[in-house]
Amino acid sequence: MKAIVKNQYFWGIIALLLLIMVDVIKDPSFVRITVNNGNLYGSLIDILRGSAPVLMIAIGMTLVIATAGIDLSVGSLMAVSGAVSMEFLASAAHSGSTGAVLTALGLSLLVTVLLGAINGLLVSVVGLQPFITTLIMMMTGRGIAKVITGGQNTSARSDGFAWISTGTVFGFPVAFVIAIAIVALVALVVRRSALGMTIESVGINQRASRMAGIKPLYILFSVYVISGLLAGMAGVFATANV
Protein backbone atom coordinates (compact mmCIF):
# COMPACT_ATOMS: atom_id res chain seq x y z
CA MET A 1 0.00 0.00 0.00
CA LYS A 2 2.85 2.39 0.83
CA ALA A 3 4.39 1.73 -2.58
CA ILE A 4 1.09 2.50 -4.30
CA VAL A 5 0.59 5.75 -2.38
CA LYS A 6 4.14 6.87 -3.16
CA ASN A 7 3.69 6.20 -6.88
CA GLN A 8 3.90 9.43 -8.87
CA TYR A 9 0.63 8.67 -10.70
CA PHE A 10 -1.48 7.76 -7.66
CA TRP A 11 -2.59 11.20 -6.47
CA GLY A 12 -3.04 12.45 -10.01
CA ILE A 13 -5.47 9.61 -10.70
CA ILE A 14 -7.27 10.26 -7.40
CA ALA A 15 -7.65 13.95 -8.25
CA LEU A 16 -8.99 13.07 -11.72
CA LEU A 17 -11.53 10.63 -10.28
CA LEU A 18 -12.71 13.23 -7.75
CA LEU A 19 -13.09 15.80 -10.51
CA ILE A 20 -15.16 13.37 -12.59
CA MET A 21 -17.27 12.58 -9.52
CA VAL A 22 -18.05 16.28 -9.00
CA ASP A 23 -19.02 16.58 -12.69
CA VAL A 24 -21.30 13.54 -12.44
CA ILE A 25 -23.02 14.97 -9.36
CA LYS A 26 -23.60 18.21 -11.25
CA ASP A 27 -24.62 16.49 -14.50
CA PRO A 28 -25.23 12.70 -14.45
CA SER A 29 -25.02 12.61 -18.27
CA PHE A 30 -21.39 13.73 -18.14
CA VAL A 31 -20.03 10.17 -18.33
CA ARG A 32 -22.66 8.96 -20.79
CA ILE A 33 -21.11 7.64 -24.02
CA THR A 34 -23.31 6.80 -26.99
CA VAL A 35 -22.49 4.85 -30.14
CA ASN A 36 -23.66 6.09 -33.52
CA ASN A 37 -22.54 4.49 -36.78
CA GLY A 38 -19.66 2.86 -34.93
CA ASN A 39 -18.39 6.15 -33.49
CA LEU A 40 -18.32 7.14 -29.83
CA TYR A 41 -19.93 10.39 -28.67
CA GLY A 42 -20.09 12.12 -25.30
CA SER A 43 -18.38 14.63 -23.06
CA LEU A 44 -15.53 12.27 -22.22
CA ILE A 45 -14.85 11.70 -25.93
CA ASP A 46 -14.80 15.46 -26.49
CA ILE A 47 -12.28 15.76 -23.66
CA LEU A 48 -10.08 13.14 -25.32
CA ARG A 49 -10.20 15.11 -28.57
CA GLY A 50 -9.40 18.36 -26.77
CA SER A 51 -6.49 16.76 -24.91
CA ALA A 52 -4.54 16.00 -28.08
CA PRO A 53 -2.89 19.46 -28.44
CA VAL A 54 -2.11 19.50 -24.70
CA LEU A 55 -0.45 16.09 -24.94
CA MET A 56 1.77 17.29 -27.79
CA ILE A 57 2.84 20.41 -25.88
CA ALA A 58 3.42 18.39 -22.69
CA ILE A 59 5.64 15.80 -24.37
CA GLY A 60 7.81 18.42 -26.03
CA MET A 61 8.02 20.47 -22.84
CA THR A 62 8.96 17.40 -20.79
CA LEU A 63 12.06 16.84 -22.91
CA VAL A 64 13.03 20.51 -22.69
CA ILE A 65 12.53 20.68 -18.92
CA ALA A 66 14.57 17.48 -18.51
CA THR A 67 17.55 19.47 -19.84
CA ALA A 68 16.89 22.18 -17.20
CA GLY A 69 15.35 24.43 -19.84
CA ILE A 70 11.95 25.93 -20.63
CA ASP A 71 10.07 26.70 -23.83
CA LEU A 72 7.70 29.66 -23.55
CA SER A 73 7.17 29.85 -27.30
CA VAL A 74 5.00 26.75 -27.81
CA GLY A 75 1.73 28.70 -27.86
CA SER A 76 3.03 31.07 -30.51
CA LEU A 77 4.38 28.17 -32.57
CA MET A 78 0.89 26.66 -32.44
CA ALA A 79 -0.46 29.92 -33.86
CA VAL A 80 2.17 29.96 -36.61
CA SER A 81 1.35 26.34 -37.50
CA GLY A 82 -2.35 27.10 -37.75
CA ALA A 83 -1.74 30.26 -39.78
CA VAL A 84 0.49 28.48 -42.29
CA SER A 85 -1.92 25.58 -42.80
CA MET A 86 -5.01 27.78 -43.15
CA GLU A 87 -3.38 30.26 -45.51
CA PHE A 88 -2.21 27.43 -47.74
CA LEU A 89 -5.59 25.71 -47.78
CA ALA A 90 -7.35 29.03 -48.44
CA SER A 91 -5.21 29.55 -51.54
CA ALA A 92 -5.16 25.93 -52.73
CA ALA A 93 -7.25 25.12 -55.80
CA HIS A 94 -8.36 21.77 -54.34
CA SER A 95 -8.09 22.22 -50.58
CA GLY A 96 -9.87 18.97 -49.89
CA SER A 97 -7.46 16.78 -51.85
CA THR A 98 -5.02 14.48 -50.11
CA GLY A 99 -2.08 16.31 -51.66
CA ALA A 100 -3.26 19.69 -50.35
CA VAL A 101 -3.84 18.28 -46.86
CA LEU A 102 -0.40 16.64 -46.71
CA THR A 103 1.25 19.79 -48.06
CA ALA A 104 -0.51 21.98 -45.48
CA LEU A 105 0.54 19.57 -42.73
CA GLY A 106 4.11 19.39 -44.00
CA LEU A 107 4.51 23.16 -44.33
CA SER A 108 3.13 23.75 -40.83
CA LEU A 109 5.51 21.28 -39.24
CA LEU A 110 8.47 22.47 -41.32
CA VAL A 111 8.03 26.09 -40.23
CA THR A 112 7.69 25.21 -36.53
CA VAL A 113 10.70 22.88 -36.73
CA LEU A 114 12.75 25.76 -38.15
CA LEU A 115 11.58 28.07 -35.37
CA GLY A 116 12.37 25.37 -32.80
CA ALA A 117 15.81 25.01 -34.39
CA ILE A 118 16.39 28.74 -33.90
CA ASN A 119 15.54 28.30 -30.21
CA GLY A 120 17.92 25.36 -30.00
CA LEU A 121 20.68 27.23 -31.80
CA LEU A 122 20.45 30.23 -29.50
CA VAL A 123 20.40 28.06 -26.36
CA SER A 124 23.02 25.46 -27.29
CA VAL A 125 25.49 27.37 -29.50
CA VAL A 126 25.07 31.02 -28.54
CA GLY A 127 24.51 30.15 -24.89
CA LEU A 128 21.49 32.34 -24.18
CA GLN A 129 19.22 31.48 -21.26
CA PRO A 130 16.25 29.32 -22.38
CA PHE A 131 13.80 31.64 -20.61
CA ILE A 132 15.01 34.70 -22.53
CA THR A 133 15.41 32.85 -25.83
CA THR A 134 11.95 31.35 -25.88
CA LEU A 135 10.37 34.56 -24.55
CA ILE A 136 11.79 36.32 -27.61
CA MET A 137 10.47 33.54 -29.86
CA MET A 138 7.08 33.77 -28.17
CA MET A 139 6.79 37.43 -29.20
CA THR A 140 8.34 36.78 -32.60
CA GLY A 141 5.98 33.87 -33.29
CA ARG A 142 2.95 36.03 -32.60
CA GLY A 143 4.27 38.58 -35.07
CA ILE A 144 4.97 35.91 -37.70
CA ALA A 145 1.45 34.51 -37.35
CA LYS A 146 -0.01 38.00 -37.72
CA VAL A 147 2.08 38.70 -40.82
CA ILE A 148 1.09 35.37 -42.41
CA THR A 149 -2.62 36.03 -41.92
CA GLY A 150 -2.42 39.78 -42.52
CA GLY A 151 -4.03 40.28 -39.13
CA GLN A 152 -7.31 38.86 -40.45
CA ASN A 153 -9.30 35.73 -39.73
CA THR A 154 -8.53 33.13 -42.37
CA SER A 155 -11.15 30.59 -43.36
CA ALA A 156 -10.86 27.54 -45.59
CA ARG A 157 -12.86 24.38 -46.06
CA SER A 158 -11.06 21.07 -46.24
CA ASP A 159 -12.79 17.92 -45.08
CA GLY A 160 -9.51 16.03 -45.30
CA PHE A 161 -7.72 18.49 -43.03
CA ALA A 162 -10.67 18.60 -40.61
CA TRP A 163 -10.57 14.79 -40.42
CA ILE A 164 -7.19 15.03 -38.64
CA SER A 165 -9.02 16.33 -35.57
CA THR A 166 -12.70 15.52 -36.05
CA GLY A 167 -12.38 12.11 -37.71
CA THR A 168 -12.50 8.81 -35.86
CA VAL A 169 -10.51 5.58 -35.78
CA PHE A 170 -12.19 2.58 -34.13
CA GLY A 171 -14.71 5.06 -32.71
CA PHE A 172 -12.09 7.28 -31.05
CA PRO A 173 -10.98 10.74 -32.24
CA VAL A 174 -8.13 10.59 -34.76
CA ALA A 175 -6.27 13.41 -32.99
CA PHE A 176 -6.27 11.52 -29.71
CA VAL A 177 -5.13 8.28 -31.37
CA ILE A 178 -2.26 10.10 -33.11
CA ALA A 179 -1.32 11.89 -29.87
CA ILE A 180 -1.28 8.66 -27.85
CA ALA A 181 0.83 6.97 -30.53
CA ILE A 182 3.38 9.81 -30.37
CA VAL A 183 3.39 9.72 -26.55
CA ALA A 184 4.00 5.96 -26.60
CA LEU A 185 6.78 6.31 -29.19
CA VAL A 186 8.57 9.06 -27.24
CA ALA A 187 8.19 7.13 -23.96
CA LEU A 188 9.61 4.01 -25.60
CA VAL A 189 12.61 5.86 -27.01
CA VAL A 190 13.30 7.79 -23.80
CA ARG A 191 12.89 4.87 -21.39
CA ARG A 192 14.18 1.99 -23.51
CA SER A 193 17.24 3.65 -25.01
CA ALA A 194 20.19 5.67 -23.78
CA LEU A 195 18.59 8.89 -25.05
CA GLY A 196 16.48 9.44 -21.94
CA MET A 197 19.44 9.05 -19.60
CA THR A 198 21.51 11.33 -21.84
CA ILE A 199 18.88 14.06 -21.77
CA GLU A 200 18.55 13.86 -17.99
CA SER A 201 22.32 13.89 -17.51
CA VAL A 202 22.59 17.11 -19.51
CA GLY A 203 19.87 18.65 -17.36
CA ILE A 204 21.52 17.58 -14.10
CA ASN A 205 25.06 18.65 -14.93
CA GLN A 206 26.23 19.69 -18.39
CA ARG A 207 29.89 19.75 -17.43
CA ALA A 208 29.82 16.25 -15.93
CA SER A 209 27.90 14.87 -18.92
CA ARG A 210 30.46 16.44 -21.28
CA MET A 211 33.28 14.79 -19.34
CA ALA A 212 31.42 11.49 -19.65
CA GLY A 213 31.54 11.77 -23.44
CA ILE A 214 28.10 13.26 -24.06
CA LYS A 215 27.75 16.28 -26.33
CA PRO A 216 25.24 18.61 -24.61
CA LEU A 217 25.10 20.92 -27.63
CA TYR A 218 23.45 18.28 -29.81
CA ILE A 219 21.06 17.23 -27.04
CA LEU A 220 19.95 20.80 -26.28
CA PHE A 221 19.48 21.59 -29.96
CA SER A 222 17.47 18.40 -30.53
CA VAL A 223 14.99 18.85 -27.68
CA TYR A 224 14.03 22.35 -28.84
CA VAL A 225 13.57 21.10 -32.40
CA ILE A 226 11.33 18.30 -31.11
CA SER A 227 9.40 20.79 -28.98
CA GLY A 228 8.86 22.95 -32.05
CA LEU A 229 7.71 19.95 -34.08
CA LEU A 230 5.19 18.84 -31.45
CA ALA A 231 3.96 22.42 -30.95
CA GLY A 232 3.34 22.52 -34.69
CA MET A 233 1.36 19.28 -34.46
CA ALA A 234 -0.64 20.76 -31.59
CA GLY A 235 -1.40 23.75 -33.79
CA VAL A 236 -2.62 21.46 -36.57
CA PHE A 237 -4.93 19.64 -34.14
CA ALA A 238 -6.33 22.90 -32.76
CA THR A 239 -6.85 24.43 -36.20
CA ALA A 240 -8.36 21.32 -37.77
CA ASN A 241 -10.87 21.16 -34.92
CA VAL A 242 -12.39 24.51 -35.93
Coordinates of C-alpha atoms in Angstrom, one line a residue:
M1 CA 0.0 0.0 0.0
K2 CA 2.8 2.4 0.8
A3 CA 4.4 1.7 -2.6
I4 CA 1.1 2.5 -4.3
V5 CA 0.6 5.8 -2.4
K6 CA 4.1 6.9 -3.2
N7 CA 3.7 6.2 -6.9
Q8 CA 3.9 9.4 -8.9
Y9 CA 0.6 8.7 -10.7
F10 CA -1.5 7.8 -7.7
W11 CA -2.6 11.2 -6.5
G12 CA -3.0 12.4 -10.0
I13 CA -5.5 9.6 -10.7
I14 CA -7.3 10.3 -7.4
A15 CA -7.6 14.0 -8.3
L16 CA -9.0 13.1 -11.7
L17 CA -11.5 10.6 -10.3
L18 CA -12.7 13.2 -7.7
L19 CA -13.1 15.8 -10.5
I20 CA -15.2 13.4 -12.6
M21 CA -17.3 12.6 -9.5
V22 CA -18.0 16.3 -9.0
D23 CA -19.0 16.6 -12.7
V24 CA -21.3 13.5 -12.4
I25 CA -23.0 15.0 -9.4
K26 CA -23.6 18.2 -11.2
D27 CA -24.6 16.5 -14.5
P28 CA -25.2 12.7 -14.5
S29 CA -25.0 12.6 -18.3
F30 CA -21.4 13.7 -18.1
V31 CA -20.0 10.2 -18.3
R32 CA -22.7 9.0 -20.8
I33 CA -21.1 7.6 -24.0
T34 CA -23.3 6.8 -27.0
V35 CA -22.5 4.9 -30.1
N36 CA -23.7 6.1 -33.5
N37 CA -22.5 4.5 -36.8
G38 CA -19.7 2.9 -34.9
N39 CA -18.4 6.2 -33.5
L40 CA -18.3 7.1 -29.8
Y41 CA -19.9 10.4 -28.7
G42 CA -20.1 12.1 -25.3
S43 CA -18.4 14.6 -23.1
L44 CA -15.5 12.3 -22.2
I45 CA -14.9 11.7 -25.9
D46 CA -14.8 15.5 -26.5
I47 CA -12.3 15.8 -23.7
L48 CA -10.1 13.1 -25.3
R49 CA -10.2 15.1 -28.6
G50 CA -9.4 18.4 -26.8
S51 CA -6.5 16.8 -24.9
A52 CA -4.5 16.0 -28.1
P53 CA -2.9 19.5 -28.4
V54 CA -2.1 19.5 -24.7
L55 CA -0.4 16.1 -24.9
M56 CA 1.8 17.3 -27.8
I57 CA 2.8 20.4 -25.9
A58 CA 3.4 18.4 -22.7
I59 CA 5.6 15.8 -24.4
G60 CA 7.8 18.4 -26.0
M61 CA 8.0 20.5 -22.8
T62 CA 9.0 17.4 -20.8
L63 CA 12.1 16.8 -22.9
V64 CA 13.0 20.5 -22.7
I65 CA 12.5 20.7 -18.9
A66 CA 14.6 17.5 -18.5
T67 CA 17.5 19.5 -19.8
A68 CA 16.9 22.2 -17.2
G69 CA 15.4 24.4 -19.8
I70 CA 11.9 25.9 -20.6
D71 CA 10.1 26.7 -23.8
L72 CA 7.7 29.7 -23.6
S73 CA 7.2 29.8 -27.3
V74 CA 5.0 26.8 -27.8
G75 CA 1.7 28.7 -27.9
S76 CA 3.0 31.1 -30.5
L77 CA 4.4 28.2 -32.6
M78 CA 0.9 26.7 -32.4
A79 CA -0.5 29.9 -33.9
V80 CA 2.2 30.0 -36.6
S81 CA 1.4 26.3 -37.5
G82 CA -2.4 27.1 -37.7
A83 CA -1.7 30.3 -39.8
V84 CA 0.5 28.5 -42.3
S85 CA -1.9 25.6 -42.8
M86 CA -5.0 27.8 -43.1
E87 CA -3.4 30.3 -45.5
F88 CA -2.2 27.4 -47.7
L89 CA -5.6 25.7 -47.8
A90 CA -7.3 29.0 -48.4
S91 CA -5.2 29.6 -51.5
A92 CA -5.2 25.9 -52.7
A93 CA -7.3 25.1 -55.8
H94 CA -8.4 21.8 -54.3
S95 CA -8.1 22.2 -50.6
G96 CA -9.9 19.0 -49.9
S97 CA -7.5 16.8 -51.9
T98 CA -5.0 14.5 -50.1
G99 CA -2.1 16.3 -51.7
A100 CA -3.3 19.7 -50.3
V101 CA -3.8 18.3 -46.9
L102 CA -0.4 16.6 -46.7
T103 CA 1.3 19.8 -48.1
A104 CA -0.5 22.0 -45.5
L105 CA 0.5 19.6 -42.7
G106 CA 4.1 19.4 -44.0
L107 CA 4.5 23.2 -44.3
S108 CA 3.1 23.7 -40.8
L109 CA 5.5 21.3 -39.2
L110 CA 8.5 22.5 -41.3
V111 CA 8.0 26.1 -40.2
T112 CA 7.7 25.2 -36.5
V113 CA 10.7 22.9 -36.7
L114 CA 12.8 25.8 -38.2
L115 CA 11.6 28.1 -35.4
G116 CA 12.4 25.4 -32.8
A117 CA 15.8 25.0 -34.4
I118 CA 16.4 28.7 -33.9
N119 CA 15.5 28.3 -30.2
G120 CA 17.9 25.4 -30.0
L121 CA 20.7 27.2 -31.8
L122 CA 20.5 30.2 -29.5
V123 CA 20.4 28.1 -26.4
S124 CA 23.0 25.5 -27.3
V125 CA 25.5 27.4 -29.5
V126 CA 25.1 31.0 -28.5
G127 CA 24.5 30.2 -24.9
L128 CA 21.5 32.3 -24.2
Q129 CA 19.2 31.5 -21.3
P130 CA 16.3 29.3 -22.4
F131 CA 13.8 31.6 -20.6
I132 CA 15.0 34.7 -22.5
T133 CA 15.4 32.9 -25.8
T134 CA 11.9 31.3 -25.9
L135 CA 10.4 34.6 -24.5
I136 CA 11.8 36.3 -27.6
M137 CA 10.5 33.5 -29.9
M138 CA 7.1 33.8 -28.2
M139 CA 6.8 37.4 -29.2
T140 CA 8.3 36.8 -32.6
G141 CA 6.0 33.9 -33.3
R142 CA 3.0 36.0 -32.6
G143 CA 4.3 38.6 -35.1
I144 CA 5.0 35.9 -37.7
A145 CA 1.5 34.5 -37.3
K146 CA 0.0 38.0 -37.7
V147 CA 2.1 38.7 -40.8
I148 CA 1.1 35.4 -42.4
T149 CA -2.6 36.0 -41.9
G150 CA -2.4 39.8 -42.5
G151 CA -4.0 40.3 -39.1
Q152 CA -7.3 38.9 -40.4
N153 CA -9.3 35.7 -39.7
T154 CA -8.5 33.1 -42.4
S155 CA -11.2 30.6 -43.4
A156 CA -10.9 27.5 -45.6
R157 CA -12.9 24.4 -46.1
S158 CA -11.1 21.1 -46.2
D159 CA -12.8 17.9 -45.1
G160 CA -9.5 16.0 -45.3
F161 CA -7.7 18.5 -43.0
A162 CA -10.7 18.6 -40.6
W163 CA -10.6 14.8 -40.4
I164 CA -7.2 15.0 -38.6
S165 CA -9.0 16.3 -35.6
T166 CA -12.7 15.5 -36.1
G167 CA -12.4 12.1 -37.7
T168 CA -12.5 8.8 -35.9
V169 CA -10.5 5.6 -35.8
F170 CA -12.2 2.6 -34.1
G171 CA -14.7 5.1 -32.7
F172 CA -12.1 7.3 -31.0
P173 CA -11.0 10.7 -32.2
V174 CA -8.1 10.6 -34.8
A175 CA -6.3 13.4 -33.0
F176 CA -6.3 11.5 -29.7
V177 CA -5.1 8.3 -31.4
I178 CA -2.3 10.1 -33.1
A179 CA -1.3 11.9 -29.9
I180 CA -1.3 8.7 -27.8
A181 CA 0.8 7.0 -30.5
I182 CA 3.4 9.8 -30.4
V183 CA 3.4 9.7 -26.6
A184 CA 4.0 6.0 -26.6
L185 CA 6.8 6.3 -29.2
V186 CA 8.6 9.1 -27.2
A187 CA 8.2 7.1 -24.0
L188 CA 9.6 4.0 -25.6
V189 CA 12.6 5.9 -27.0
V190 CA 13.3 7.8 -23.8
R191 CA 12.9 4.9 -21.4
R192 CA 14.2 2.0 -23.5
S193 CA 17.2 3.7 -25.0
A194 CA 20.2 5.7 -23.8
L195 CA 18.6 8.9 -25.1
G196 CA 16.5 9.4 -21.9
M197 CA 19.4 9.0 -19.6
T198 CA 21.5 11.3 -21.8
I199 CA 18.9 14.1 -21.8
E200 CA 18.6 13.9 -18.0
S201 CA 22.3 13.9 -17.5
V202 CA 22.6 17.1 -19.5
G203 CA 19.9 18.7 -17.4
I204 CA 21.5 17.6 -14.1
N205 CA 25.1 18.6 -14.9
Q206 CA 26.2 19.7 -18.4
R207 CA 29.9 19.7 -17.4
A208 CA 29.8 16.2 -15.9
S209 CA 27.9 14.9 -18.9
R210 CA 30.5 16.4 -21.3
M211 CA 33.3 14.8 -19.3
A212 CA 31.4 11.5 -19.6
G213 CA 31.5 11.8 -23.4
I214 CA 28.1 13.3 -24.1
K215 CA 27.8 16.3 -26.3
P216 CA 25.2 18.6 -24.6
L217 CA 25.1 20.9 -27.6
Y218 CA 23.4 18.3 -29.8
I219 CA 21.1 17.2 -27.0
L220 CA 20.0 20.8 -26.3
F221 CA 19.5 21.6 -30.0
S222 CA 17.5 18.4 -30.5
V223 CA 15.0 18.8 -27.7
Y224 CA 14.0 22.3 -28.8
V225 CA 13.6 21.1 -32.4
I226 CA 11.3 18.3 -31.1
S227 CA 9.4 20.8 -29.0
G228 CA 8.9 23.0 -32.0
L229 CA 7.7 20.0 -34.1
L230 CA 5.2 18.8 -31.4
A231 CA 4.0 22.4 -30.9
G232 CA 3.3 22.5 -34.7
M233 CA 1.4 19.3 -34.5
A234 CA -0.6 20.8 -31.6
G235 CA -1.4 23.8 -33.8
V236 CA -2.6 21.5 -36.6
F237 CA -4.9 19.6 -34.1
A238 CA -6.3 22.9 -32.8
T239 CA -6.8 24.4 -36.2
A240 CA -8.4 21.3 -37.8
N241 CA -10.9 21.2 -34.9
V242 CA -12.4 24.5 -35.9

